[in-house]
Amino acid sequence: MSTVPDSNIHCLRVEGTFDDAQDIVKAAFMDTEFRNKVRLGAVNSINWARVLAQMTYYFYSYYRVTDQAKGVKKVSFSVPTGNFGDILAGFYAKKMGLPVGKLVVGTNENDILHRFFSSGEYAKEQIATSISPSMDICVSSNFERYLFHLFGDDPQKLRALMEAFEGSGDPVTNSVGVGKSRSLKVTPQLLKKAREDFLSERSNTEETLALIKEYNEVHGYLYCPHSAIGKPLPSVTHYHPSYTVP
């Protein structure tokens, strides 16, 4: 990134984690006067247009798979994710009517999403440095968008739990769950509802390296350490192993 020659592009180094950098960007957007003055925009998934564009991946992949596999009605997708943007696009594609089976959330050691879909608790922990650094994220900013829908499109219930989670509000218990500093937990009923659309898995560095080695030796294909986490593991491929798109 530091070798880009264009005079209107400036690369900045942030001492800290992805979450630290994203907190700075979000704070800039919250400063209405500054945002309007400089016409601030974003090209990552803070910008809804990014998620909107990613929906096309799912439609394109679905029709390519079903063109070749006649008789297949539903296709599942396994997505390596840290910030929950791409797979959120898959969720919206399904809501738009695309025949999607399951959306498989693949995480590395920073597994806040896997822990949520396993237990219903969304709890912030320390970041673990991995070989897939774009996924080294403790708080998945797009996940809040999904929770809005999981909570019945109720902004007040979402705000109460998120403010408690972020530490800017008091601990709270309401009809959708319990929120406190660094943790929110949804009701068993809502966890069951979430699992109707999502499965999840966690891969550590050892497992990821083993998969990269296997595919390179057996198939002559070199996975990157992010894409490799999207390869569905045996515990999730039982859903429909023949028609899960990594």
XYZ file of C-alpha atoms in Angstrom:
246
model
C 0.000 0.000 0.000
C 2.880 2.374 0.731
C 4.107 2.122 -2.879
C 0.964 3.590 -4.512
C 2.276 6.567 -6.549
C -0.925 8.603 -6.893
C -0.677 12.059 -5.326
C -4.233 11.947 -3.951
C -3.733 8.692 -2.015
C -2.184 8.778 1.447
C -1.478 5.674 3.522
C -1.582 5.919 7.287
C -0.271 3.457 9.814
C -2.299 2.934 12.971
C -0.638 1.600 16.086
C -3.112 -1.001 17.266
C -5.614 -3.500 15.907
C -8.256 -3.497 13.199
C -10.808 -2.592 15.858
C -8.732 0.411 16.936
C -8.513 1.655 13.345
C -12.217 1.137 12.734
C -13.075 3.005 15.941
C -11.187 6.020 14.559
C -13.077 5.859 11.269
C -16.447 5.473 12.984
C -15.683 8.439 15.261
C -14.904 10.532 12.177
C -18.278 9.622 10.687
C -20.033 10.500 13.935
C -18.535 14.018 13.777
C -21.253 15.466 11.563
C -19.575 18.834 11.011
C -16.276 17.248 9.957
C -17.967 14.551 7.860
C -19.985 17.079 5.871
C -17.097 19.513 5.497
C -14.740 16.984 3.906
C -17.520 14.877 2.316
C -16.228 11.818 4.097
C -16.938 8.457 2.499
C -15.863 4.864 3.031
C -15.136 2.010 0.641
C -15.320 -0.754 3.224
C -18.552 -2.192 4.551
C -19.253 0.824 6.761
C -20.664 1.996 3.436
C -23.929 0.193 2.712
C -23.081 0.252 -1.007
C -20.270 -2.249 -0.341
C -22.705 -4.774 1.137
C -25.188 -4.080 -1.657
C -22.558 -4.867 -4.297
C -21.532 -8.073 -2.524
C -25.056 -9.472 -2.834
C -24.353 -10.056 -6.519
C -21.712 -12.679 -5.610
C -24.413 -14.949 -4.244
C -26.768 -14.624 -7.186
C -23.939 -15.197 -9.662
C -22.592 -18.232 -7.761
C -26.045 -19.729 -7.291
C -26.826 -19.654 -10.997
C -23.401 -21.013 -11.966
C -23.814 -23.953 -9.580
C -27.385 -24.748 -10.594
C -26.495 -24.480 -14.285
C -24.070 -27.367 -13.778
C -25.899 -29.337 -11.092
C -29.349 -29.839 -12.518
C -32.059 -30.456 -9.966
C -30.327 -28.532 -7.160
C -32.801 -26.144 -5.573
C -30.781 -24.677 -2.714
C -27.116 -23.773 -2.437
C -25.240 -23.124 0.803
C -22.277 -20.767 1.094
C -19.243 -20.984 3.361
C -17.616 -17.591 3.929
C -14.431 -16.659 5.802
C -15.402 -13.602 7.792
C -14.168 -11.283 10.481
C -16.328 -8.202 10.039
C -19.509 -10.024 8.894
C -19.887 -7.907 5.741
C -19.756 -10.392 2.859
C -21.853 -13.015 4.624
C -24.369 -10.349 5.633
C -24.784 -9.722 1.904
C -25.601 -13.430 1.590
C -28.243 -13.061 4.287
C -29.829 -10.174 2.400
C -29.694 -12.145 -0.853
C -31.603 -14.938 0.880
C -34.158 -12.451 2.192
C -34.573 -11.153 -1.363
C -35.634 -14.649 -2.421
C -32.441 -16.390 -3.517
C -32.758 -20.110 -2.585
C -29.912 -20.199 -0.078
C -29.604 -23.129 2.308
C -27.149 -22.334 5.079
C -24.636 -19.514 5.406
C -21.547 -20.974 7.074
C -19.522 -18.475 9.093
C -15.820 -19.379 9.041
C -13.596 -17.748 11.666
C -9.993 -18.001 12.786
C -8.892 -17.818 16.423
C -10.749 -14.519 16.721
C -14.012 -16.386 16.920
C -16.574 -13.994 18.396
C -19.005 -14.902 15.599
C -18.554 -18.653 16.028
C -19.085 -18.303 19.751
C -22.285 -16.370 19.150
C -23.784 -18.948 16.793
C -22.701 -21.717 19.187
C -23.923 -20.246 22.467
C -25.891 -17.078 21.749
C -23.328 -14.925 23.529
C -21.475 -12.161 21.714
C -18.507 -11.491 23.989
C -15.451 -9.361 23.268
C -12.053 -10.912 23.961
C -8.452 -9.917 23.264
C -7.314 -10.112 19.657
C -5.138 -13.094 18.771
C -2.555 -12.464 16.046
C -2.958 -14.958 13.198
C -1.795 -15.697 9.649
C -5.113 -14.297 8.367
C -4.796 -10.721 9.676
C -7.790 -9.308 7.783
C -9.903 -11.490 10.072
C -8.166 -10.531 13.310
C -11.203 -8.635 14.572
C -12.776 -8.665 18.029
C -15.993 -6.784 17.227
C -17.676 -7.379 13.870
C -19.229 -4.039 12.973
C -21.697 -5.451 10.411
C -23.045 -7.897 12.970
C -25.008 -5.063 14.532
C -26.910 -4.777 11.248
C -27.840 -8.449 11.452
C -28.922 -8.161 15.093
C -31.331 -5.408 14.069
C -33.204 -7.936 11.931
C -32.856 -10.740 14.485
C -34.484 -8.418 17.050
C -37.516 -7.912 14.820
C -36.227 -4.668 13.270
C -36.543 -2.996 16.664
C -33.951 -0.193 16.957
C -34.655 0.547 20.618
C -33.947 -3.001 21.790
C -30.787 -3.108 19.656
C -29.592 0.271 20.926
C -30.069 -0.736 24.561
C -28.033 -3.941 24.212
C -25.311 -2.373 22.060
C -24.833 0.588 24.392
C -24.489 -1.837 27.299
C -22.038 -3.944 25.250
C -19.939 -0.907 24.335
C -19.915 0.342 27.932
C -21.702 3.597 27.127
C -24.952 2.463 28.717
C -26.142 0.620 31.797
C -26.480 -3.180 31.889
C -29.857 -4.142 30.497
C -32.233 -7.072 30.242
C -35.085 -6.985 27.763
C -37.179 -9.355 25.675
C -34.343 -10.126 23.222
C -31.493 -10.712 25.652
C -29.056 -9.437 28.253
C -26.416 -6.797 27.687
C -23.461 -5.685 29.773
C -19.991 -4.309 29.150
C -18.197 -6.401 26.482
C -20.985 -8.996 26.300
C -24.521 -9.466 25.066
C -26.496 -12.679 25.049
C -29.692 -13.363 23.129
C -32.545 -15.566 24.255
C -32.561 -19.281 23.362
C -35.462 -18.610 21.008
C -33.470 -16.032 19.050
C -30.404 -18.276 18.920
C -32.581 -20.994 17.408
C -33.870 -18.480 14.865
C -30.318 -17.397 13.975
C -29.319 -21.019 13.392
C -32.065 -21.384 10.827
C -29.880 -19.303 8.515
C -26.344 -19.685 9.875
C -23.863 -22.379 10.830
C -20.352 -21.583 12.028
C -16.893 -23.062 12.419
C -13.528 -22.062 13.846
C -10.147 -22.922 12.335
C -6.885 -22.357 14.164
C -3.545 -21.660 12.499
C -2.442 -25.309 12.574
C -5.640 -26.457 10.842
C -5.418 -23.667 8.264
C -1.820 -24.468 7.373
C -2.654 -28.171 7.085
C -5.489 -27.395 4.657
C -3.279 -25.106 2.558
C -0.630 -27.851 2.392
C -3.170 -30.545 1.484
C -4.759 -28.567 -1.349
C -1.398 -27.532 -2.741
C -0.103 -31.115 -2.782
C -3.280 -32.914 -3.848
C -5.002 -30.378 -6.105
C -2.184 -28.038 -7.125
C -4.174 -25.119 -5.732
C -2.630 -22.637 -3.303
C -5.194 -21.280 -0.864
C -4.518 -17.924 0.764
C -4.770 -18.106 4.586
C -8.049 -16.199 4.534
C -9.801 -18.200 1.817
C -8.719 -21.455 3.465
C -10.877 -20.630 6.483
C -13.886 -20.566 4.168
C -13.373 -24.221 3.256
C -16.228 -25.952 5.123
C -15.067 -28.322 7.843
C -16.565 -31.816 8.301
C -18.739 -30.694 11.196
C -20.699 -28.348 8.902
C -20.505 -30.014 5.484
C -22.917 -32.725 6.586
C -25.620 -30.162 5.849
C -25.143 -30.640 2.099
C -21.500 -31.315 1.222
C -22.039 -31.456 -2.542
C -23.574 -28.005 -2.874
C -21.752 -25.800 -0.418
C -19.842 -23.001 -2.171
C -16.652 -21.916 -0.339
